[in-house]
Structure formats: C-alpha cells, structure tokens
Short mmCIF file of C-alpha atoms and ligand atoms in Angstrom, two decimals:
data_model
loop_
_atom_site.label_atom_id
_atom_site.label_comp_id
_atom_site.label_asym_id
_atom_site.label_seq_id
_atom_site.Cartn_x
_atom_site.Cartn_y
_atom_site.Cartn_z
CA MET A 1 89.89 69.10 15.93
CA LYS A 2 88.09 66.97 18.49
CA LYS A 3 88.04 68.30 22.04
CA THR A 4 89.54 66.39 24.95
CA ALA A 5 87.40 65.30 27.89
CA HIS A 6 89.25 67.87 30.02
CA GLU A 7 88.29 70.69 27.65
CA ILE A 8 84.70 69.50 27.50
CA TYR A 9 84.57 69.42 31.32
CA ASP A 10 85.98 72.96 31.51
CA GLU A 11 83.30 74.24 29.13
CA ALA A 12 80.58 72.23 30.88
CA GLN A 13 81.57 73.77 34.19
CA LYS A 14 80.83 77.19 32.67
CA ILE A 15 77.65 76.49 30.69
CA TRP A 16 76.19 73.14 31.68
CA ASN A 17 76.21 72.13 35.34
CA PRO A 18 79.02 73.40 37.58
CA GLY A 19 78.06 71.29 40.60
CA ARG A 20 77.97 68.06 38.67
CA VAL A 21 81.29 68.71 36.92
CA GLU A 22 82.93 69.50 40.25
CA MET A 23 81.51 66.34 41.80
CA PHE A 24 82.87 64.11 39.02
CA ARG A 25 86.25 65.81 39.27
CA SER A 26 86.26 65.33 43.05
CA PHE A 27 85.78 61.59 42.40
CA GLY A 28 88.92 61.78 40.26
CA PHE A 29 87.49 61.22 36.80
CA GLU A 30 86.47 63.14 33.71
CA ILE A 31 84.37 60.71 31.71
CA ALA A 32 82.75 61.95 28.52
CA MET A 33 81.31 59.21 26.37
CA GLY A 34 83.02 58.23 23.16
CA GLU A 35 82.49 55.06 21.09
CA ARG A 36 79.89 52.67 22.42
CA GLN A 37 78.48 49.30 21.44
CA GLY A 38 76.54 46.60 23.30
CA SER A 39 77.71 46.26 26.92
CA TYR A 40 80.76 48.50 26.40
CA PHE A 41 81.55 52.16 26.03
CA LYS A 42 84.77 54.15 25.82
CA ASP A 43 85.54 57.55 27.24
CA LEU A 44 87.22 60.18 25.10
CA ASP A 45 90.61 59.23 26.53
CA GLY A 46 90.14 55.74 25.11
CA HIS A 47 89.44 53.89 28.41
CA GLU A 48 86.91 51.12 27.97
CA TYR A 49 84.13 50.39 30.46
CA ILE A 50 81.62 47.59 30.82
CA ASN A 51 78.29 49.22 31.53
CA MET A 52 76.87 47.73 34.75
CA HIS A 53 74.53 50.63 35.43
CA SER A 54 72.74 50.74 32.09
CA ASN A 55 71.45 54.22 33.07
CA GLY A 56 68.96 52.51 35.34
CA GLY A 57 67.70 50.47 32.39
CA VAL A 58 67.86 52.91 29.45
CA PHE A 59 70.50 50.57 27.97
CA ASN A 60 68.68 47.33 28.80
CA LEU A 61 69.34 46.26 25.22
CA GLY A 62 72.89 47.62 25.19
CA HIS A 63 74.38 50.64 23.48
CA ARG A 64 73.46 51.29 19.85
CA ASN A 65 71.50 48.08 19.50
CA SER A 66 71.60 47.52 15.75
CA GLU A 67 67.98 46.37 15.44
CA ILE A 68 66.74 49.43 17.30
CA LYS A 69 68.98 51.69 15.24
CA ASP A 70 67.66 50.17 12.00
CA ALA A 71 64.06 50.55 13.18
CA LEU A 72 64.74 54.19 14.07
CA ILE A 73 66.33 54.95 10.70
CA ALA A 74 63.65 53.10 8.72
CA GLY A 75 60.98 54.82 10.82
CA ALA A 76 62.50 58.24 10.14
CA GLU A 77 62.29 57.53 6.40
CA LEU A 78 58.56 56.93 6.83
CA VAL A 79 57.20 59.18 9.57
CA ASP A 80 58.13 61.94 12.01
CA ALA A 81 56.81 62.65 15.50
CA GLY A 82 53.28 62.47 14.10
CA ASN A 83 50.40 64.38 15.59
CA HIS A 84 49.39 63.65 19.15
CA TYR A 85 45.77 64.52 18.28
CA PHE A 86 45.27 61.56 15.94
CA PRO A 87 45.17 57.81 16.33
CA SER A 88 47.94 55.99 14.49
CA GLU A 89 48.74 52.42 13.48
CA PHE A 90 52.16 52.74 15.15
CA LYS A 91 50.61 53.78 18.47
CA ASN A 92 48.10 50.94 18.25
CA GLU A 93 50.83 48.43 17.47
CA LEU A 94 52.93 49.42 20.49
CA ASN A 95 49.90 49.53 22.79
CA GLU A 96 48.84 46.05 21.69
CA LYS A 97 52.32 44.72 22.38
CA LEU A 98 52.38 46.27 25.86
CA LEU A 99 48.91 44.98 26.71
CA ALA A 100 49.81 41.49 25.49
CA VAL A 101 52.55 41.22 28.16
CA SER A 102 50.50 42.80 30.96
CA PRO A 103 47.88 41.40 33.36
CA SER A 104 44.51 40.73 31.73
CA ASN A 105 42.82 43.56 33.69
CA MET A 106 44.82 46.12 31.68
CA ARG A 107 42.87 47.87 28.91
CA TYR A 108 44.64 51.04 27.72
CA VAL A 109 48.12 52.46 27.27
CA PHE A 110 49.11 56.11 27.46
CA THR A 111 52.62 56.85 26.13
CA LEU A 112 54.76 59.81 27.16
CA ASN A 113 58.46 60.66 27.10
CA GLY A 114 59.93 60.23 30.58
CA GLY A 115 59.35 58.22 33.73
CA GLY A 116 58.69 61.22 35.97
CA GLU A 117 56.16 62.64 33.54
CA ALA A 118 54.39 59.27 33.42
CA ILE A 119 54.28 59.08 37.24
CA ASP A 120 52.76 62.59 37.35
CA ALA A 121 50.09 61.55 34.87
CA ALA A 122 49.35 58.22 36.61
CA VAL A 123 48.78 59.98 39.94
CA LYS A 124 46.49 62.50 38.23
CA PHE A 125 44.51 59.69 36.63
CA ALA A 126 44.11 58.00 40.03
CA ARG A 127 42.96 61.28 41.61
CA LYS A 128 40.38 61.72 38.86
CA ALA A 129 39.24 58.09 39.08
CA THR A 130 38.73 58.16 42.86
CA GLY A 131 37.80 61.81 43.43
CA ARG A 132 40.44 61.79 46.19
CA GLN A 133 43.77 63.55 46.55
CA ARG A 134 46.10 61.69 48.89
CA LEU A 135 49.06 59.82 47.48
CA ILE A 136 50.85 57.27 49.63
CA SER A 137 54.40 56.48 48.50
CA LEU A 138 57.71 55.28 49.88
CA SER A 139 60.15 57.70 51.50
CA CYS A 140 63.05 55.62 50.13
CA SER A 141 61.97 55.90 46.48
CA PHE A 142 62.83 58.18 43.61
CA HIS A 143 60.12 58.62 40.98
CA GLY A 144 61.54 61.46 38.88
CA GLY A 145 62.24 65.17 38.95
CA SER A 146 58.96 66.56 37.61
CA GLY A 147 56.27 68.04 39.89
CA ILE A 148 54.21 65.23 41.42
CA SER A 149 56.90 62.60 40.86
CA MET A 150 59.42 64.62 42.84
CA GLN A 151 56.94 65.10 45.68
CA ALA A 152 56.10 61.40 45.59
CA GLY A 153 59.72 60.39 46.06
CA ASN A 154 61.97 61.09 49.02
CA PRO A 155 60.56 64.43 50.23
CA ASP A 156 64.00 65.97 50.88
CA LEU A 157 64.47 66.49 47.14
CA ALA A 158 61.17 68.36 46.77
CA THR A 159 61.95 70.40 49.89
CA TYR A 160 65.27 71.41 48.34
CA PHE A 161 63.26 73.11 45.58
CA ASN A 162 60.85 74.68 48.06
CA MET A 163 58.01 72.37 47.08
CA THR A 164 57.66 70.33 50.27
CA PRO A 165 54.75 67.93 49.73
CA ASP A 166 51.59 69.11 51.49
CA PRO A 167 50.84 66.51 54.22
CA LYS A 168 47.13 66.81 53.41
CA PHE A 169 47.82 65.23 50.02
CA TYR A 170 51.07 63.26 50.35
CA THR A 171 52.13 60.65 52.89
CA HIS A 172 55.50 58.93 52.77
CA ILE A 173 55.79 55.55 54.43
CA GLU A 174 58.49 52.95 55.01
CA TYR A 175 59.07 50.16 52.53
CA ASN A 176 57.81 46.76 53.68
CA ASN A 177 55.66 48.34 56.43
CA LEU A 178 52.07 47.23 55.83
CA GLU A 179 50.78 48.39 59.24
CA GLN A 180 51.84 51.94 58.47
CA LEU A 181 50.21 51.69 55.05
CA GLU A 182 46.88 50.54 56.52
CA GLU A 183 47.00 53.25 59.19
CA ILE A 184 47.01 55.94 56.50
CA LEU A 185 44.55 54.15 54.23
CA LYS A 186 42.05 54.10 57.12
CA LYS A 187 41.57 57.83 56.60
CA ASN A 188 39.62 56.78 53.49
CA ASP A 189 40.96 59.70 51.47
CA THR A 190 43.74 58.01 49.48
CA ALA A 191 43.64 58.15 45.69
CA ALA A 192 46.65 55.91 45.07
CA VAL A 193 49.39 53.89 46.64
CA LEU A 194 52.50 54.28 44.49
CA ILE A 195 55.10 51.59 45.02
CA GLU A 196 58.43 51.23 43.25
CA THR A 197 58.51 47.45 43.12
CA ILE A 198 62.11 47.22 44.38
CA PRO A 199 63.35 50.70 45.31
CA ALA A 200 66.44 51.37 43.18
CA THR A 201 67.80 54.49 44.82
CA ALA A 202 67.62 52.76 48.22
CA GLY A 203 69.87 50.01 46.80
CA PHE A 204 67.24 47.42 45.77
CA PRO A 205 66.16 46.18 49.23
CA LEU A 206 64.02 43.10 48.58
CA PRO A 207 60.35 42.93 49.58
CA ILE A 208 59.02 40.88 52.47
CA GLU A 209 56.93 37.89 51.44
CA ASN A 210 53.65 38.83 49.74
CA TYR A 211 54.37 42.54 50.16
CA HIS A 212 52.98 43.63 46.79
CA ILE A 213 49.95 41.34 47.00
CA ASN A 214 49.13 42.89 50.38
CA VAL A 215 49.70 46.44 49.10
CA GLN A 216 47.19 45.70 46.36
CA LYS A 217 44.66 44.14 48.78
CA LEU A 218 44.90 47.00 51.27
CA ALA A 219 44.73 49.71 48.61
CA HIS A 220 41.57 48.18 47.15
CA GLN A 221 40.02 47.50 50.55
CA TYR A 222 40.18 51.24 51.26
CA GLY A 223 39.13 52.43 47.79
CA ALA A 224 42.58 53.46 46.49
CA LEU A 225 44.36 52.48 43.28
CA TYR A 226 47.70 50.68 43.24
CA ILE A 227 50.30 52.14 40.87
CA ALA A 228 53.44 50.07 40.28
CA ASP A 229 56.52 52.07 39.31
CA GLU A 230 58.31 49.61 37.04
CA VAL A 231 60.62 52.19 35.47
CA GLN A 232 63.72 50.37 36.77
CA THR A 233 62.38 46.90 37.57
CA GLY A 234 60.19 46.32 34.50
CA LEU A 235 60.85 45.15 30.95
CA LEU A 236 62.13 41.67 31.82
CA ARG A 237 64.82 42.73 34.30
CA SER A 238 63.31 40.51 37.02
CA GLY A 239 63.05 37.60 34.59
CA GLU A 240 59.38 38.46 33.98
CA MET A 241 58.10 41.43 32.05
CA TRP A 242 56.84 43.22 35.18
CA CYS A 243 58.49 42.58 38.52
CA CYS A 244 55.27 43.32 40.49
CA CYS A 245 53.56 40.49 38.56
CA LYS A 246 56.45 38.18 39.41
CA TYR A 247 55.56 38.90 43.04
CA GLY A 248 51.94 37.96 42.30
CA ALA A 249 50.39 41.44 42.26
CA THR A 250 48.00 42.95 39.73
CA PRO A 251 48.24 46.74 39.90
CA ASP A 252 45.71 49.20 38.49
CA MET A 253 48.48 51.00 36.62
CA ILE A 254 52.00 49.99 35.60
CA VAL A 255 54.43 52.79 34.77
CA THR A 256 57.37 51.97 32.53
CA GLY A 257 60.07 54.08 30.87
CA LYS A 258 63.86 54.08 30.47
CA GLY A 259 64.41 50.83 28.50
CA LEU A 260 61.28 51.42 26.43
CA SER A 261 63.46 53.97 24.62
CA GLY A 262 65.78 51.28 23.24
CA GLY A 263 68.49 53.73 24.35
CA TYR A 264 67.52 55.99 21.45
CA TYR A 265 64.13 57.70 21.68
CA PRO A 266 62.69 58.92 25.01
CA MET A 267 59.54 56.93 25.69
CA SER A 268 57.51 56.01 28.77
CA ALA A 269 54.08 54.46 29.19
CA ILE A 270 51.25 54.01 31.65
CA ILE A 271 49.46 50.71 31.23
CA MET A 272 46.09 50.95 32.95
CA ASN A 273 42.87 49.22 33.79
CA GLU A 274 39.37 50.46 33.00
CA GLN A 275 38.99 52.41 36.25
CA ALA A 276 42.29 54.26 35.94
CA ALA A 277 41.54 55.14 32.32
CA GLY A 278 38.00 56.36 33.07
CA TRP A 279 38.80 60.00 32.28
CA MET A 280 39.57 59.10 28.65
CA LYS A 281 35.94 58.13 28.06
CA GLU A 282 34.71 61.37 29.57
CA ASP A 283 37.17 63.81 28.00
CA GLY A 284 39.91 62.37 25.80
CA PHE A 285 41.63 65.76 25.61
CA ALA A 286 41.88 66.30 29.37
CA HIS A 287 45.54 65.24 29.44
CA THR A 288 47.74 65.84 26.42
CA SER A 289 51.33 66.71 25.61
CA SER A 290 52.85 67.52 22.22
CA PHE A 291 55.08 64.47 22.21
CA ASN A 292 52.73 61.96 23.73
CA GLY A 293 52.76 58.83 21.59
CA THR A 294 55.14 60.11 18.91
CA GLU A 295 55.00 57.80 15.90
CA LEU A 296 58.78 57.47 15.61
CA GLY A 297 59.01 56.69 19.33
CA CYS A 298 56.29 54.04 19.02
CA ILE A 299 58.21 52.38 16.17
CA VAL A 300 61.35 52.25 18.34
CA SER A 301 59.48 50.95 21.40
CA SER A 302 57.65 48.34 19.30
CA LYS A 303 61.02 46.96 18.29
CA VAL A 304 62.09 46.97 21.97
CA MET A 305 59.03 44.87 22.81
CA ASP A 306 59.78 42.45 19.92
CA ILE A 307 63.30 41.89 21.28
CA LEU A 308 62.14 41.54 24.90
CA THR A 309 59.57 38.88 24.06
CA ARG A 310 61.99 36.66 22.13
CA PRO A 311 62.87 33.31 23.73
CA GLU A 312 66.62 34.07 23.22
CA THR A 313 66.33 37.28 25.26
CA ILE A 314 64.38 35.55 28.02
CA SER A 315 66.92 32.73 28.19
CA ASN A 316 69.85 35.21 28.23
CA VAL A 317 68.30 36.92 31.26
CA ALA A 318 67.96 33.49 32.93
CA MET A 319 71.60 32.69 32.07
CA LEU A 320 72.81 36.03 33.54
CA THR A 321 70.63 35.61 36.64
CA ASP A 322 72.14 32.22 37.34
CA LEU A 323 75.70 33.29 36.53
CA PHE A 324 75.55 36.33 38.82
CA GLU A 325 73.80 34.40 41.58
CA LYS A 326 76.50 31.72 41.67
CA GLY A 327 79.40 34.13 41.07
CA LEU A 328 78.27 36.63 43.69
CA LYS A 329 77.81 33.86 46.25
CA GLN A 330 81.45 32.81 45.77
CA ILE A 331 82.69 36.39 45.85
CA GLN A 332 80.68 37.14 48.98
CA ALA A 333 82.16 34.12 50.73
CA LYS A 334 85.60 35.56 49.97
CA HIS A 335 84.78 39.11 51.10
CA GLN A 336 82.26 38.38 53.82
CA ASP A 337 83.37 41.15 56.20
CA PHE A 338 82.93 43.82 53.54
CA LEU A 339 80.26 42.50 51.14
CA VAL A 340 77.61 41.84 53.77
CA GLU A 341 74.54 41.30 51.58
CA VAL A 342 73.78 40.43 47.97
CA ARG A 343 70.29 41.50 46.93
CA GLN A 344 69.12 39.93 43.71
CA CYS A 345 65.90 39.49 41.76
CA GLY A 346 66.72 38.42 38.20
CA VAL A 347 69.31 40.93 37.03
CA ILE A 348 68.24 43.59 39.50
CA MET A 349 71.14 43.55 41.97
CA GLY A 350 72.28 45.55 44.98
CA LEU A 351 75.60 44.83 46.70
CA LYS A 352 75.53 46.00 50.32
CA THR A 353 78.82 46.68 52.04
CA ALA A 354 79.65 46.98 55.73
CA HIS A 355 80.72 50.64 55.42
CA PRO A 356 78.30 53.60 55.06
CA TYR A 357 80.29 54.75 51.99
CA GLY A 358 81.26 51.28 50.80
CA GLY A 359 79.09 51.52 47.65
CA GLN A 360 80.80 54.78 46.75
CA ALA A 361 84.30 53.35 47.29
CA LEU A 362 83.40 50.24 45.30
CA MET A 363 82.10 52.43 42.49
CA ALA A 364 85.43 54.32 42.41
CA ALA A 365 87.47 51.08 42.38
CA LEU A 366 85.31 49.53 39.66
CA ILE A 367 85.59 52.60 37.44
CA LYS A 368 89.38 52.50 37.73
CA ASN A 369 89.23 48.83 36.73
CA GLY A 370 86.93 49.40 33.74
CA VAL A 371 83.41 48.72 35.06
CA TRP A 372 80.85 51.50 35.22
CA ALA A 373 78.49 50.92 38.14
CA VAL A 374 76.83 53.44 40.44
CA MET A 375 76.19 53.55 44.18
CA ALA A 376 72.63 53.84 45.51
CA ASN A 377 72.10 57.54 46.19
CA PHE A 378 69.89 57.10 49.27
CA ASP A 379 72.17 54.44 50.77
CA LYS A 380 75.78 54.87 49.78
CA SER A 381 76.76 51.60 51.44
CA VAL A 382 75.15 49.85 48.45
CA LEU A 383 76.26 49.51 44.84
CA GLN A 384 73.61 49.10 42.15
CA PHE A 385 74.52 46.36 39.70
CA LYS A 386 72.50 46.34 36.49
CA PRO A 387 73.86 44.58 33.40
CA GLY A 388 72.20 44.88 30.02
CA LEU A 389 69.76 42.04 29.34
CA LEU A 390 71.74 40.90 26.30
CA MET A 391 75.15 40.90 28.01
CA GLU A 392 77.34 38.03 26.81
CA LYS A 393 78.44 35.31 29.24
CA ASN A 394 82.15 36.14 28.93
CA THR A 395 81.52 39.83 29.64
CA ALA A 396 79.54 38.93 32.77
CA GLU A 397 82.39 36.67 33.89
CA LYS A 398 84.82 39.55 33.33
CA VAL A 399 82.62 41.79 35.50
CA LEU A 400 82.74 39.26 38.34
CA ALA A 401 86.53 38.96 38.13
CA ILE A 402 86.87 42.76 38.25
CA LEU A 403 84.40 42.96 41.14
CA ASP A 404 86.51 40.51 43.13
CA ILE A 405 89.61 42.71 42.79
CA SER A 406 87.68 45.94 43.31
CA LEU A 407 86.16 44.76 46.60
CA THR A 408 89.64 44.33 48.05
CA GLN A 409 90.68 47.77 46.75
CA ALA A 410 87.54 49.49 48.06
CA ALA A 411 87.98 47.96 51.52
CA GLU A 412 91.62 49.11 51.49
CA MET A 413 90.54 52.64 50.50
CA LEU A 414 88.18 52.73 53.48
CA GLN A 415 90.68 50.96 55.72
CA VAL A 416 88.19 48.27 56.68
CA PRO A 417 88.64 44.48 56.51
CA ALA A 418 87.72 42.92 53.16
CA ASN A 419 87.59 39.29 54.24
C1 PLP B 501 62.04 54.10 39.72
C2 PLP B 501 62.07 55.34 38.89
N1 PLP B 501 60.90 55.92 38.55
C3 PLP B 501 60.86 57.03 37.79
C4 PLP B 501 62.02 57.62 37.35
C5 PLP B 501 61.96 58.86 36.51
O1 PLP B 501 62.26 58.58 35.19
P1 PLP B 501 62.82 59.74 34.23
O2 PLP B 501 64.20 60.05 34.66
O3 PLP B 501 62.73 59.14 32.87
O4 PLP B 501 61.89 60.90 34.40
C6 PLP B 501 63.25 57.06 37.68
C7 PLP B 501 64.51 57.68 37.21
O5 PLP B 501 65.60 57.34 37.57
C8 PLP B 501 63.28 55.90 38.48
O6 PLP B 501 64.43 55.33 38.84
#
C-alpha cells in the first residue's frame, strides 16, 4: 500500500534530513510530491499547487514535459551515459546549440551535472588562464554547495562548514558597488569576477544601469576574467537566452544549469571563450569527471535548447512578462503598504514586502491557497516568483488572483497593514 505523506515524513526524519523535516513541519505542511504535469503538481494528500518556484529554473519547461520525456526515452533506447573520454555526436550537437545562442566570442562548451560543480570548474579555468588566484564575488549570492562555489557565495555558509574562504584568495563585495570592485581589482591579483546576473537568493534585486557592462570593463582592465552565473537567470527567463547579454555584457564564461536538465537529467554547462578554455589545448585531461557530457544528458539538453529557441516559446515568455507586469502593478496599487516593491526582468520576479519576514508569511499563505513559491533565503522580506516559461495565460491569471488574496492574509498573519 502507498505510504501517506505523514509516514514518509516520519521515516525521512529518521534517515534523510531531520532538520529539514522539522522545518517543513514547523511551517505547518508535509508536502511530498505526487502527480505532476506542466505548471501543476499535487502532494500525496491530493492538494494541487501551481509551481511558481520551478526549483529555481529546473522546471523552466514544466513538470514532465512530454517532448523531453520522449527524447529521454528514445535516447535511452539508443545510448547510455557514454564515455567521458571520447568525443560524441550528441555532445557536439548540444555544444553547437549552446554556442549558437551565445555571444560570438564563445568557442567551447564544457558540460557537467550541477550548477555548483560548474562554478567550481569555471573558477579553476579562470585561475589557470590568468595564473592568479583571487576570486571576487558577491556576498549576497549563492553559487552552490560544492567547494569553491560555496566559498564564492555568501561566506556564512562556508564558515558553517568550517571552510571560511581565505581572504588571500576570496573577496566578497556588495552588489551594484563598482567602486568596491575596482578597489580590489587594483591589487592586480584577481583571476575572475563572478557575478550572478540578478542575485536570486537575495530576492532578485535589479542591477544599476550598465552594471554588467562596467563589471566586464573593469575586470578586463585589471586582467581578470568575467564569469556570469546564469544558473537562475539564463535560458530565456529574462526574455533573452542569457540575462547578462540582455544587459549588454559579454562575459568570458557563462555558467548555466538547472533548466538545462529539462527537469529530468542533471546537466550544467560552462560556455567559454578562447582564453578561458586555454587549458584544454594544453592538457585536455586536466579536468574530468565520470559524468561530464553524458550522452543521454546531452540528448535531453539538446531537446531543451530546441524548445527554448522556438518562436512560440519566446512569445509565451513575452506574454507572461507583460501579463505579470500589468497584473503586479494593479496588485501593488491595492496592497501598497505591504507589497513595497516589484522587481521584474522578464519572468524573473521578486516581490518585496514591508516586513522582514513578509516573504516567508506570503509563502505560507500562497501554499495554503495552492501556489508553491519560495521566499528569498538571504532576504526573507522578499518572495521569489518564477513561473515556468510555458505557463498558460489562464494559469498565470489564477496565480495573480491567488496572490491578491494571499497578500491580505500574509499581512494579517504579521499584523501589519496590507493596503
Ligand atoms: C545562481 C545559482 N548558481 C549556482 C547554483 C548551484 O546549482 P546546483 O544546485 O545545481 O549545484 C544555484 C542553485 O540554487 C544558483 O541558484
């Protein structure tokens, strides 16, 4: 007989992750995923949710996208993981597709399995290319839980695991602060400036004008490479394939992940220019991993790229951008004391509330009302709002109607004025 969510949570508390189970229970829910399709999923108790988090972009193309599923099944009939030693037509096909949608300075693609792992590798490549060690990154970013990526993100997380970044090699700066960036670059020892184009975990604060262009200029002026973390903002979410390019910048490396998986097969990639990829001409075996560029993964990601480059997908993103922009403006006017700022770039959205825990309260109200959205972990006053790129118009309208009600409920929960 099938287990209930409560039973699964009890077991998970014993053998999976006690802290996480307790946290979910303290929020008053026990969600374990059941049926899922497109923008919707159900929990095991039969409650239905519209997915407005998309796992940060893993479900950019919705749950169980049928084209991706078919590509995965057909691929599994033909190949397996393949051998990371050898070239392969499937790797070449995916790489060509990624290069075709990237700035013309990009020459090579290196595929891996997760965003953090790709950030680690990109920083290593920059260190090799420049012969320098220092990494400059944003203190408000999250780049993953692996070694370098964890140290590159908000340093508190690395410190928690007793791996506080060595200040000789890591400097964390404020977002949108170019003076601070130049101050550090003047040491002339920086290998790379790693910038999450719009920092997700900080609640998607928008960049000042020309921020990314100036990051690029300064990095190059002082001999450093510019790595754009596009794990959350890339793959058409901004309305263009890469959000940093929408802002006019041309990085030396673009890191992508999450949505490249199609929601099915863990894949990430570093798209890089000649300088960043220099090590591969010297020693092509210097960086390897057993599952780098798996053939089945490349088949899945190739299909993701086919869907993302279709005019229908691009116009759906434009439709959603417009619908949310107009809808959120109206909702904000109604709840102006509580919803103090709407941050939006394409379908990257952050809803800032007036209360330090307003994002958390809004998340709780939305979940009760059937919308799954998640607060920004580094700024709990903000709710992250990330629909799938293929979300239907009527589903998006439903989300806005539920948001309207949930804002009132969240403000009531916190005993603050809603409007
Ligand atoms: C901006 C950003 N970069 C990198 C990562 C790490 O990706 P992964 O969890 O696949 O290692 C994340 C994960 O949330 C992220 O949000």
